[in-house]
Amino acid sequence: VTGGEVTGLLATGRGSKRRRLPVDVLMKIALVGTFLALAHGLGNTSLKYSPYPLKVAFKSCKLVPTMMLGACVNRRSFTAMQYTAALVMGSGLATLTAANVFDSKSNRPLEQHTEDWHQELGHFIGPILLTVSTIFDSIIPNLQENLLQSAKVSTSELIFVSNSVMWVVLVGYTAYSGELVLAWRYCLTHRDASFVLL
C-alpha cells in the first residue's frame, strides 16, 4: 500500500500543475479506497476459516461479475465468446482448486479434529467472506474506469488517494483489533520479518 502511495505521489508531482479535485470526486475515490480495504481485509480474514486454494478459486472467478457490472455501469459491450471464455476459465480454475481442497480434507483423519470440527473448518463463514470480497473486487475496476472516463481523474491521483484511504482503513482496523500491536512486537522479536515486509 505504501509503495502505491509513493508511486502515486511521485507521478502526481511530475505534472505541470497540481489541481484540486472536487469534493464529490474525492468522495468517489475514497469509496474505491474503502472497497479496496474491504476486499483485501475480508479476503485475508477468510483464511482463518478456509484454505488458501479456496481463496484462489474465488478470486479466479471474479472476471465474470466484473464483466457483468462493466456492461451495466460503464455500458461496455462484450461478445458471447468473451463471456464463454471467462466462464470456462473461471469454472475450470474453481473446479481444479476445489478438487484439491476436498482431496486434502478427505485425507485428514477425523480424529485430529476437535468436537467442534465443523467450526474449525469454517463451515460457511469462509466462503461467505470470500464471496463478499470477490464482489468488492468486481466493483473496484468498474468504479476506477468510471472515474477515469467521466470525472477525468488522472491515474496517479486515483492511485494516491485510493491507496491513502485504504491505508487509513486498514491501519485503523488493525489498531482496533490489536493485530497491529502483535505484528509490531513480532517484528521487534524477529528482525528478519521486518526486512521481508520492507
PDB file of C-alpha atoms in Angstrom:
ATOM      1  CA  VAL A   1       0.000   0.000   0.000  1.00  0.00           C
ATOM      2  CA  THR A   2       2.757   2.428   0.955  1.00  0.00           C
ATOM      3  CA  GLY A   3       4.581   1.668  -2.287  1.00  0.00           C
ATOM      4  CA  GLY A   4       1.443   2.552  -4.228  1.00  0.00           C
ATOM      5  CA  GLU A   5       1.126   5.838  -2.358  1.00  0.00           C
ATOM      6  CA  VAL A   6       4.742   6.801  -3.028  1.00  0.00           C
ATOM      7  CA  THR A   7       4.382   5.890  -6.699  1.00  0.00           C
ATOM      8  CA  GLY A   8       1.201   7.922  -6.990  1.00  0.00           C
ATOM      9  CA  LEU A   9       2.777  10.887  -5.207  1.00  0.00           C
ATOM     10  CA  LEU A  10       5.828  10.859  -7.472  1.00  0.00           C
ATOM     11  CA  ALA A  11       3.660  10.540 -10.571  1.00  0.00           C
ATOM     12  CA  THR A  12       1.456  13.415  -9.415  1.00  0.00           C
ATOM     13  CA  GLY A  13       4.490  15.580  -8.757  1.00  0.00           C
ATOM     14  CA  ARG A  14       5.641  15.157 -12.341  1.00  0.00           C
ATOM     15  CA  GLY A  15       2.636  17.054 -13.644  1.00  0.00           C
ATOM     16  CA  SER A  16       2.991  20.605 -14.801  1.00  0.00           C
ATOM     17  CA  LYS A  17       0.450  21.984 -12.372  1.00  0.00           C
ATOM     18  CA  ARG A  18      -1.412  20.439  -9.467  1.00  0.00           C
ATOM     19  CA  ARG A  19      -5.154  20.803  -9.367  1.00  0.00           C
ATOM     20  CA  ARG A  20      -7.661  20.457  -6.568  1.00  0.00           C
ATOM     21  CA  LEU A  21     -10.138  17.668  -7.062  1.00  0.00           C
ATOM     22  CA  PRO A  22     -13.812  18.421  -6.376  1.00  0.00           C
ATOM     23  CA  VAL A  23     -15.217  17.074  -3.130  1.00  0.00           C
ATOM     24  CA  ASP A  24     -17.652  14.706  -4.867  1.00  0.00           C
ATOM     25  CA  VAL A  25     -14.813  13.204  -6.927  1.00  0.00           C
ATOM     26  CA  LEU A  26     -12.692  12.799  -3.781  1.00  0.00           C
ATOM     27  CA  MET A  27     -15.593  11.005  -2.099  1.00  0.00           C
ATOM     28  CA  LYS A  28     -15.889   8.599  -5.033  1.00  0.00           C
ATOM     29  CA  ILE A  29     -12.157   7.879  -4.939  1.00  0.00           C
ATOM     30  CA  ALA A  30     -12.402   7.406  -1.162  1.00  0.00           C
ATOM     31  CA  LEU A  31     -15.163   4.874  -1.834  1.00  0.00           C
ATOM     32  CA  VAL A  32     -12.779   2.986  -4.121  1.00  0.00           C
ATOM     33  CA  GLY A  33     -10.175   3.003  -1.340  1.00  0.00           C
ATOM     34  CA  THR A  34     -12.717   1.712   1.169  1.00  0.00           C
ATOM     35  CA  PHE A  35     -13.747  -1.088  -1.197  1.00  0.00           C
ATOM     36  CA  LEU A  36     -10.063  -1.958  -1.697  1.00  0.00           C
ATOM     37  CA  ALA A  37      -9.588  -2.217   2.064  1.00  0.00           C
ATOM     38  CA  LEU A  38     -12.718  -4.353   2.460  1.00  0.00           C
ATOM     39  CA  ALA A  39     -11.764  -6.694  -0.386  1.00  0.00           C
ATOM     40  CA  HIS A  40      -8.240  -7.066   0.965  1.00  0.00           C
ATOM     41  CA  GLY A  41      -9.291  -7.418   4.610  1.00  0.00           C
ATOM     42  CA  LEU A  42     -12.152  -9.848   4.031  1.00  0.00           C
ATOM     43  CA  GLY A  43     -10.002 -11.975   1.729  1.00  0.00           C
ATOM     44  CA  ASN A  44      -7.256 -12.268   4.333  1.00  0.00           C
ATOM     45  CA  THR A  45      -9.736 -12.833   7.188  1.00  0.00           C
ATOM     46  CA  SER A  46     -11.322 -15.703   5.245  1.00  0.00           C
ATOM     47  CA  LEU A  47      -8.031 -17.606   5.540  1.00  0.00           C
ATOM     48  CA  LYS A  48      -8.863 -18.160   9.216  1.00  0.00           C
ATOM     49  CA  TYR A  49     -11.833 -20.270   8.137  1.00  0.00           C
ATOM     50  CA  SER A  50     -10.941 -21.571   4.660  1.00  0.00           C
ATOM     51  CA  PRO A  51      -7.799 -22.923   2.983  1.00  0.00           C
ATOM     52  CA  TYR A  52      -5.764 -20.705   0.689  1.00  0.00           C
ATOM     53  CA  PRO A  53      -6.592 -22.687  -2.507  1.00  0.00           C
ATOM     54  CA  LEU A  54     -10.278 -21.890  -1.961  1.00  0.00           C
ATOM     55  CA  LYS A  55      -9.433 -18.183  -1.883  1.00  0.00           C
ATOM     56  CA  VAL A  56      -7.568 -18.589  -5.172  1.00  0.00           C
ATOM     57  CA  ALA A  57     -10.624 -20.307  -6.682  1.00  0.00           C
ATOM     58  CA  PHE A  58     -12.942 -17.459  -5.652  1.00  0.00           C
ATOM     59  CA  LYS A  59     -10.548 -14.784  -6.900  1.00  0.00           C
ATOM     60  CA  SER A  60     -10.228 -16.619 -10.210  1.00  0.00           C
ATOM     61  CA  CYS A  61     -13.976 -16.337 -10.768  1.00  0.00           C
ATOM     62  CA  LYS A  62     -14.220 -12.554 -10.302  1.00  0.00           C
ATOM     63  CA  LEU A  63     -13.831 -11.916 -14.043  1.00  0.00           C
ATOM     64  CA  VAL A  64     -17.455 -12.831 -14.802  1.00  0.00           C
ATOM     65  CA  PRO A  65     -19.125 -10.445 -12.274  1.00  0.00           C
ATOM     66  CA  THR A  66     -16.610  -7.757 -13.285  1.00  0.00           C
ATOM     67  CA  MET A  67     -17.712  -8.067 -16.915  1.00  0.00           C
ATOM     68  CA  MET A  68     -21.399  -8.055 -15.970  1.00  0.00           C
ATOM     69  CA  LEU A  69     -21.020  -4.927 -13.834  1.00  0.00           C
ATOM     70  CA  GLY A  70     -18.976  -3.300 -16.581  1.00  0.00           C
ATOM     71  CA  ALA A  71     -21.830  -3.877 -19.016  1.00  0.00           C
ATOM     72  CA  CYS A  72     -24.370  -2.391 -16.579  1.00  0.00           C
ATOM     73  CA  VAL A  73     -22.384   0.503 -15.084  1.00  0.00           C
ATOM     74  CA  ASN A  74     -19.972   1.564 -17.819  1.00  0.00           C
ATOM     75  CA  ARG A  75     -22.091   0.370 -20.752  1.00  0.00           C
ATOM     76  CA  ARG A  76     -19.299  -1.809 -22.035  1.00  0.00           C
ATOM     77  CA  SER A  77     -20.193  -4.462 -24.568  1.00  0.00           C
ATOM     78  CA  PHE A  78     -18.779  -7.974 -24.556  1.00  0.00           C
ATOM     79  CA  THR A  79     -19.280 -10.704 -27.108  1.00  0.00           C
ATOM     80  CA  ALA A  80     -20.772 -14.094 -26.318  1.00  0.00           C
ATOM     81  CA  MET A  81     -17.345 -15.607 -26.972  1.00  0.00           C
ATOM     82  CA  GLN A  82     -15.766 -13.381 -24.300  1.00  0.00           C
ATOM     83  CA  TYR A  83     -18.409 -14.341 -21.728  1.00  0.00           C
ATOM     84  CA  THR A  84     -17.977 -18.017 -22.627  1.00  0.00           C
ATOM     85  CA  ALA A  85     -14.191 -17.790 -22.316  1.00  0.00           C
ATOM     86  CA  ALA A  86     -14.496 -16.094 -18.907  1.00  0.00           C
ATOM     87  CA  LEU A  87     -16.955 -18.722 -17.668  1.00  0.00           C
ATOM     88  CA  VAL A  88     -14.822 -21.621 -18.903  1.00  0.00           C
ATOM     89  CA  MET A  89     -11.640 -20.181 -17.404  1.00  0.00           C
ATOM     90  CA  GLY A  90     -13.279 -19.369 -14.054  1.00  0.00           C
ATOM     91  CA  SER A  91     -15.118 -22.676 -13.735  1.00  0.00           C
ATOM     92  CA  GLY A  92     -12.024 -24.629 -14.749  1.00  0.00           C
ATOM     93  CA  LEU A  93      -9.810 -22.951 -12.155  1.00  0.00           C
ATOM     94  CA  ALA A  94     -12.506 -23.253  -9.500  1.00  0.00           C
ATOM     95  CA  THR A  95     -13.045 -26.962 -10.228  1.00  0.00           C
ATOM     96  CA  LEU A  96      -9.353 -27.812 -10.112  1.00  0.00           C
ATOM     97  CA  THR A  97      -8.786 -25.841  -6.910  1.00  0.00           C
ATOM     98  CA  ALA A  98     -11.911 -27.234  -5.220  1.00  0.00           C
ATOM     99  CA  ALA A  99     -10.831 -30.765  -6.096  1.00  0.00           C
ATOM    100  CA  ASN A 100      -7.501 -30.109  -4.406  1.00  0.00           C
ATOM    101  CA  VAL A 101      -9.235 -28.653  -1.322  1.00  0.00           C
ATOM    102  CA  PHE A 102     -11.670 -31.536  -0.867  1.00  0.00           C
ATOM    103  CA  ASP A 103      -8.968 -34.109  -1.522  1.00  0.00           C
ATOM    104  CA  SER A 104      -6.690 -32.602   1.110  1.00  0.00           C
ATOM    105  CA  LYS A 105      -9.514 -32.506   3.670  1.00  0.00           C
ATOM    106  CA  SER A 106     -10.583 -36.090   2.962  1.00  0.00           C
ATOM    107  CA  ASN A 107      -7.026 -37.250   3.691  1.00  0.00           C
ATOM    108  CA  ARG A 108      -7.148 -35.676   7.138  1.00  0.00           C
ATOM    109  CA  PRO A 109      -8.296 -38.155   9.827  1.00  0.00           C
ATOM    110  CA  LEU A 110     -11.419 -37.068  11.693  1.00  0.00           C
ATOM    111  CA  GLU A 111      -9.730 -37.897  14.994  1.00  0.00           C
ATOM    112  CA  GLN A 112      -7.423 -34.913  14.520  1.00  0.00           C
ATOM    113  CA  HIS A 113     -10.357 -32.531  14.674  1.00  0.00           C
ATOM    114  CA  THR A 114     -11.915 -31.213  17.847  1.00  0.00           C
ATOM    115  CA  GLU A 115     -15.531 -31.889  18.810  1.00  0.00           C
ATOM    116  CA  ASP A 116     -16.462 -28.656  17.009  1.00  0.00           C
ATOM    117  CA  TRP A 117     -14.645 -29.730  13.845  1.00  0.00           C
ATOM    118  CA  HIS A 118     -17.293 -28.125  11.617  1.00  0.00           C
ATOM    119  CA  GLN A 119     -16.448 -24.764  13.214  1.00  0.00           C
ATOM    120  CA  GLU A 120     -12.739 -25.494  12.790  1.00  0.00           C
ATOM    121  CA  LEU A 121     -13.231 -25.970   9.045  1.00  0.00           C
ATOM    122  CA  GLY A 122     -15.064 -22.683   8.929  1.00  0.00           C
ATOM    123  CA  HIS A 123     -18.450 -24.018   7.821  1.00  0.00           C
ATOM    124  CA  PHE A 124     -19.929 -21.234   5.652  1.00  0.00           C
ATOM    125  CA  ILE A 125     -18.057 -18.309   7.198  1.00  0.00           C
ATOM    126  CA  GLY A 126     -15.043 -18.578   4.912  1.00  0.00           C
ATOM    127  CA  PRO A 127     -17.000 -18.898   1.643  1.00  0.00           C
ATOM    128  CA  ILE A 128     -19.289 -16.007   2.677  1.00  0.00           C
ATOM    129  CA  LEU A 129     -16.312 -13.734   3.371  1.00  0.00           C
ATOM    130  CA  LEU A 130     -14.732 -14.763   0.066  1.00  0.00           C
ATOM    131  CA  THR A 131     -17.976 -14.115  -1.801  1.00  0.00           C
ATOM    132  CA  VAL A 132     -18.282 -10.591  -0.389  1.00  0.00           C
ATOM    133  CA  SER A 133     -14.584  -9.953  -1.060  1.00  0.00           C
ATOM    134  CA  THR A 134     -14.986 -11.103  -4.669  1.00  0.00           C
ATOM    135  CA  ILE A 135     -17.998  -8.808  -5.122  1.00  0.00           C
ATOM    136  CA  PHE A 136     -15.937  -5.830  -3.936  1.00  0.00           C
ATOM    137  CA  ASP A 137     -13.119  -6.935  -6.252  1.00  0.00           C
ATOM    138  CA  SER A 138     -15.503  -6.871  -9.214  1.00  0.00           C
ATOM    139  CA  ILE A 139     -16.871  -3.421  -8.301  1.00  0.00           C
ATOM    140  CA  ILE A 140     -13.463  -1.723  -7.904  1.00  0.00           C
ATOM    141  CA  PRO A 141     -12.200  -1.817 -11.536  1.00  0.00           C
ATOM    142  CA  ASN A 142     -15.569  -0.577 -12.822  1.00  0.00           C
ATOM    143  CA  LEU A 143     -15.563   2.354 -10.396  1.00  0.00           C
ATOM    144  CA  GLN A 144     -11.985   3.152 -11.358  1.00  0.00           C
ATOM    145  CA  GLU A 145     -12.841   3.092 -15.054  1.00  0.00           C
ATOM    146  CA  ASN A 146     -15.859   5.297 -14.446  1.00  0.00           C
ATOM    147  CA  LEU A 147     -13.745   7.855 -12.570  1.00  0.00           C
ATOM    148  CA  LEU A 148     -11.044   7.875 -15.238  1.00  0.00           C
ATOM    149  CA  GLN A 149     -13.569   8.446 -18.010  1.00  0.00           C
ATOM    150  CA  SER A 150     -16.352  10.608 -16.557  1.00  0.00           C
ATOM    151  CA  ALA A 151     -14.528  12.578 -13.840  1.00  0.00           C
ATOM    152  CA  LYS A 152     -11.316  12.922 -15.888  1.00  0.00           C
ATOM    153  CA  VAL A 153      -9.235  11.821 -12.910  1.00  0.00           C
ATOM    154  CA  SER A 154      -5.614  11.003 -13.682  1.00  0.00           C
ATOM    155  CA  THR A 155      -4.232   7.568 -12.893  1.00  0.00           C
ATOM    156  CA  SER A 156      -1.736   8.974 -10.384  1.00  0.00           C
ATOM    157  CA  GLU A 157      -4.464  10.863  -8.492  1.00  0.00           C
ATOM    158  CA  LEU A 158      -6.641   7.764  -8.396  1.00  0.00           C
ATOM    159  CA  ILE A 159      -3.817   5.561  -7.118  1.00  0.00           C
ATOM    160  CA  PHE A 160      -2.612   8.015  -4.487  1.00  0.00           C
ATOM    161  CA  VAL A 161      -5.989   8.939  -2.959  1.00  0.00           C
ATOM    162  CA  SER A 162      -7.498   5.437  -3.047  1.00  0.00           C
ATOM    163  CA  ASN A 163      -4.380   3.806  -1.562  1.00  0.00           C
ATOM    164  CA  SER A 164      -4.179   6.509   1.119  1.00  0.00           C
ATOM    165  CA  VAL A 165      -7.769   5.812   2.148  1.00  0.00           C
ATOM    166  CA  MET A 166      -7.120   2.066   2.107  1.00  0.00           C
ATOM    167  CA  TRP A 167      -4.048   2.591   4.308  1.00  0.00           C
ATOM    168  CA  VAL A 168      -6.064   4.598   6.841  1.00  0.00           C
ATOM    169  CA  VAL A 169      -8.859   1.993   6.952  1.00  0.00           C
ATOM    170  CA  LEU A 170      -6.512  -0.975   7.310  1.00  0.00           C
ATOM    171  CA  VAL A 171      -4.278   0.674   9.916  1.00  0.00           C
ATOM    172  CA  GLY A 172      -7.326   1.828  11.864  1.00  0.00           C
ATOM    173  CA  TYR A 173      -8.882  -1.637  11.869  1.00  0.00           C
ATOM    174  CA  THR A 174      -5.675  -3.491  12.745  1.00  0.00           C
ATOM    175  CA  ALA A 175      -5.002  -0.999  15.561  1.00  0.00           C
ATOM    176  CA  TYR A 176      -8.543  -1.537  16.891  1.00  0.00           C
ATOM    177  CA  SER A 177      -8.331  -5.336  16.661  1.00  0.00           C
ATOM    178  CA  GLY A 178      -4.860  -5.465  18.203  1.00  0.00           C
ATOM    179  CA  GLU A 179      -3.244  -7.084  15.168  1.00  0.00           C
ATOM    180  CA  LEU A 180      -1.052  -4.048  14.548  1.00  0.00           C
ATOM    181  CA  VAL A 181       0.484  -4.262  18.021  1.00  0.00           C
ATOM    182  CA  LEU A 182       1.037  -8.014  17.660  1.00  0.00           C
ATOM    183  CA  ALA A 183       2.686  -7.515  14.282  1.00  0.00           C
ATOM    184  CA  TRP A 184       4.901  -4.769  15.710  1.00  0.00           C
ATOM    185  CA  ARG A 185       6.009  -6.961  18.600  1.00  0.00           C
ATOM    186  CA  TYR A 186       6.685  -9.849  16.222  1.00  0.00           C
ATOM    187  CA  CYS A 187       8.841  -7.628  14.000  1.00  0.00           C
ATOM    188  CA  LEU A 188      10.786  -6.401  17.031  1.00  0.00           C
ATOM    189  CA  THR A 189      11.453 -10.004  18.062  1.00  0.00           C
ATOM    190  CA  HIS A 190      12.121 -11.299  14.540  1.00  0.00           C
ATOM    191  CA  ARG A 191      14.163  -8.656  12.748  1.00  0.00           C
ATOM    192  CA  ASP A 192      14.247 -10.741   9.557  1.00  0.00           C
ATOM    193  CA  ALA A 193      10.489 -10.319   9.193  1.00  0.00           C
ATOM    194  CA  SER A 194      10.906  -6.528   9.139  1.00  0.00           C
ATOM    195  CA  PHE A 195      13.259  -6.721   6.168  1.00  0.00           C
ATOM    196  CA  VAL A 196      10.865  -9.076   4.339  1.00  0.00           C
ATOM    197  CA  LEU A 197       7.960  -6.647   4.852  1.00  0.00           C
ATOM    198  CA  LEU A 198      10.032  -3.720   3.619  1.00  0.00           C
TER     199      LEU A 198
END
